[in-house]
Structures are given as structure tokens and as C-alpha cells.
mmCIF file of C-alpha atoms in Angstrom:
data_model
loop_
_atom_site.group_PDB
_atom_site.id
_atom_site.type_symbol
_atom_site.label_atom_id
_atom_site.label_comp_id
_atom_site.label_asym_id
_atom_site.label_seq_id
_atom_site.Cartn_x
_atom_site.Cartn_y
_atom_site.Cartn_z
ATOM 1 C CA MET A 1 19.093 11.590 -18.415
ATOM 2 C CA ASP A 2 19.103 9.737 -15.664
ATOM 3 C CA ILE A 3 16.370 7.463 -15.577
ATOM 4 C CA LEU A 4 16.401 6.429 -11.868
ATOM 5 C CA PRO A 5 14.379 8.957 -10.430
ATOM 6 C CA LEU A 6 11.673 8.216 -13.241
ATOM 7 C CA PHE A 7 11.975 4.359 -11.574
ATOM 8 C CA ASP A 8 11.779 5.349 -7.827
ATOM 9 C CA ALA A 9 8.683 7.426 -9.003
ATOM 10 C CA MET A 10 7.200 4.301 -10.485
ATOM 11 C CA CYS A 11 7.963 2.420 -7.327
ATOM 12 C CA ASP A 12 6.510 4.925 -4.915
ATOM 13 C CA LEU A 13 3.379 5.362 -6.958
ATOM 14 C CA SER A 14 3.114 1.556 -7.010
ATOM 15 C CA ASN A 15 3.503 0.843 -3.285
ATOM 16 C CA GLY A 16 0.577 3.729 -3.384
ATOM 17 C CA MET A 17 -1.723 1.707 -5.541
ATOM 18 C CA VAL A 18 -1.117 -1.376 -3.321
ATOM 19 C CA GLU A 19 -2.148 0.888 -0.160
ATOM 20 C CA ALA A 20 -5.515 2.023 -2.943
ATOM 21 C CA ALA A 21 -6.817 -1.621 -3.496
ATOM 22 C CA GLN A 22 -6.110 -2.922 0.175
ATOM 23 C CA ALA A 23 -7.988 -0.047 1.079
ATOM 24 C CA ASN A 24 -10.718 -0.741 -1.579
ATOM 25 C CA ASP A 25 -9.965 2.779 -2.955
ATOM 26 C CA TRP A 26 -10.452 2.191 -6.402
ATOM 27 C CA ASP A 27 -10.627 5.805 -7.374
ATOM 28 C CA ARG A 28 -7.187 6.380 -5.518
ATOM 29 C CA LEU A 29 -6.066 3.517 -7.915
ATOM 30 C CA VAL A 30 -6.665 4.410 -11.121
ATOM 31 C CA ALA A 31 -5.544 8.193 -10.188
ATOM 32 C CA LEU A 32 -2.422 6.817 -9.728
ATOM 33 C CA GLU A 33 -2.300 4.558 -12.258
ATOM 34 C CA HIS A 34 -2.468 7.261 -14.322
ATOM 35 C CA GLU A 35 0.122 9.327 -13.183
ATOM 36 C CA MET A 36 2.141 5.951 -13.726
ATOM 37 C CA ALA A 37 0.966 5.878 -17.505
ATOM 38 C CA ASP A 38 2.350 9.074 -17.548
ATOM 39 C CA ILE A 39 5.909 8.053 -16.396
ATOM 40 C CA ARG A 40 6.355 5.426 -18.671
ATOM 41 C CA ALA A 41 5.318 7.235 -21.292
ATOM 42 C CA GLU A 42 8.092 9.229 -20.619
ATOM 43 C CA LEU A 43 10.429 6.370 -20.281
ATOM 44 C CA MET A 44 9.247 5.604 -24.084
ATOM 45 C CA ARG A 45 9.260 9.114 -25.124
ATOM 46 C CA ILE A 46 13.428 8.803 -23.342
ATOM 47 C CA ALA A 47 14.086 6.024 -25.206
ATOM 48 C CA PRO A 48 11.343 4.398 -27.764
ATOM 49 C CA ASP A 49 13.517 1.365 -28.159
ATOM 50 C CA GLY A 50 13.191 0.641 -24.443
ATOM 51 C CA ARG A 51 17.201 0.933 -24.552
ATOM 52 C CA GLN A 52 16.773 2.874 -20.961
ATOM 53 C CA ALA A 53 19.940 1.059 -19.334
ATOM 54 C CA ALA A 54 22.237 1.783 -21.888
ATOM 55 C CA ASP A 55 24.235 3.952 -19.989
ATOM 56 C CA LEU A 56 23.623 3.283 -16.432
ATOM 57 C CA THR A 57 26.535 2.018 -14.232
ATOM 58 C CA GLU A 58 26.825 -1.432 -12.703
ATOM 59 C CA ALA A 59 25.048 -0.505 -9.317
ATOM 60 C CA ASP A 60 22.309 2.024 -11.406
ATOM 61 C CA ALA A 61 21.032 -1.176 -13.271
ATOM 62 C CA ALA A 62 21.092 -2.856 -10.401
ATOM 63 C CA ARG A 63 19.287 -0.527 -8.478
ATOM 64 C CA LYS A 64 16.598 -0.362 -11.606
ATOM 65 C CA ALA A 65 16.294 -4.079 -11.483
ATOM 66 C CA SER A 66 15.026 -3.606 -7.728
ATOM 67 C CA LEU A 67 12.867 -1.006 -8.791
ATOM 68 C CA ILE A 68 11.519 -3.625 -11.229
ATOM 69 C CA THR A 69 11.066 -6.319 -9.064
ATOM 70 C CA ALA A 70 9.473 -4.564 -6.000
ATOM 71 C CA MET A 71 6.805 -2.826 -8.925
ATOM 72 C CA LEU A 72 6.117 -6.821 -10.046
ATOM 73 C CA ARG A 73 5.630 -7.873 -6.119
ATOM 74 C CA ASN A 74 3.015 -4.799 -6.039
ATOM 75 C CA ASP A 75 1.317 -5.586 -9.155
ATOM 76 C CA GLU A 76 0.523 -9.344 -7.659
ATOM 77 C CA GLU A 77 -0.406 -7.690 -4.211
ATOM 78 C CA ILE A 78 -2.651 -5.212 -6.293
ATOM 79 C CA ARG A 79 -4.441 -8.070 -8.626
ATOM 80 C CA ARG A 80 -4.552 -9.927 -5.247
ATOM 81 C CA HIS A 81 -7.446 -7.751 -4.277
ATOM 82 C CA VAL A 82 -8.799 -5.884 -7.197
ATOM 83 C CA GLU A 83 -9.521 -9.232 -9.540
ATOM 84 C CA PRO A 84 -12.370 -10.755 -6.733
ATOM 85 C CA TRP A 85 -13.977 -7.154 -7.056
ATOM 86 C CA LEU A 86 -13.725 -7.312 -10.668
ATOM 87 C CA ALA A 87 -15.087 -10.353 -10.589
ATOM 88 C CA SER A 88 -18.386 -9.483 -8.736
ATOM 89 C CA THR A 89 -18.463 -6.198 -10.964
ATOM 90 C CA ARG A 90 -18.983 -8.470 -13.794
ATOM 91 C CA LYS A 91 -21.323 -11.240 -11.786
ATOM 92 C CA LEU A 92 -23.418 -8.380 -11.303
ATOM 93 C CA LEU A 93 -22.915 -6.618 -14.923
ATOM 94 C CA GLY A 94 -23.781 -10.062 -16.418
ATOM 95 C CA SER A 95 -26.697 -10.367 -14.049
ATOM 96 C CA ALA A 96 -28.057 -6.957 -14.945
ATOM 97 C CA GLN A 97 -27.412 -7.579 -18.528
ATOM 98 C CA ARG A 98 -30.021 -11.238 -18.386
ATOM 99 C CA ASP A 99 -32.672 -9.120 -16.010
ATOM 100 C CA ARG A 100 -32.913 -6.663 -19.451
ATOM 101 C CA ALA A 101 -32.909 -9.394 -21.363
ATOM 102 C CA VAL A 102 -35.695 -11.543 -19.484
ATOM 103 C CA ARG A 103 -37.665 -8.154 -19.056
ATOM 104 C CA SER A 104 -37.388 -7.293 -22.991
ATOM 105 C CA ALA A 105 -38.411 -10.481 -23.757
ATOM 106 C CA TYR A 106 -41.199 -11.219 -21.696
ATOM 107 C CA GLY A 107 -41.828 -7.536 -20.863
ATOM 108 C CA ALA A 108 -45.183 -7.581 -22.584
ATOM 109 C CA PHE A 109 -46.538 -10.464 -20.402
ATOM 110 C CA GLY A 110 -46.077 -9.082 -17.423
ATOM 111 C CA PRO A 111 -48.665 -6.618 -14.898
#
């Protein structure tokens, strides 16, 4: 089976994920990541040992490497946008958890 179309599709999804992250469109980002996971699962089904490139020509192997490099760059860009959002979400959740703990501990003494 020709795997390059799957890698092309993954790269397209990766580009869309960058756009979604830049736009803070978290729902779209998650949906695209699910599509990416489906393609990864298909690749693993095709070659569970991870050797999908065994029968690629030299040019196709270079194309695959180029697509993977682009996806890795995209991943860095996505993380650049997602990690600050995750940090603020963790902070917010941690603050809410502390608030609940304080209310639980001292609630009996309040009005």
C-alpha cells in the first residue's frame, strides 16, 4: 500500500492544527488531533513494526522525511500556543481546588 498519501494527509492536518492553535480554536484543534490519531492508527495497522518505508523509493523516502520534518516543526508551533493556555488552565484549576479546600476546612466558621 502507498503510505505517502497518509503522510500527506497528516501534514495537511498538522497545518490545520497550527492554524487552530494560532486562533485559539481549541475545539477545532482537538477535532483535527482526533483525525490525526485515526491516520496514525491506520499506519500502525498497515505496518505494526513501524517499517512503513520498507518498499519506498529513494524519492518517496525523502518526501516522507520532509513531511515528518514539517509535522515536527508544526508540533513546535502548536506547543508554543497551547502550553501557555494549559499553564493558565492548570493555575485556574489549582486555585479553584484550593478555594474548595479552604471552604471545606473553614466553612463551618463562616457566616
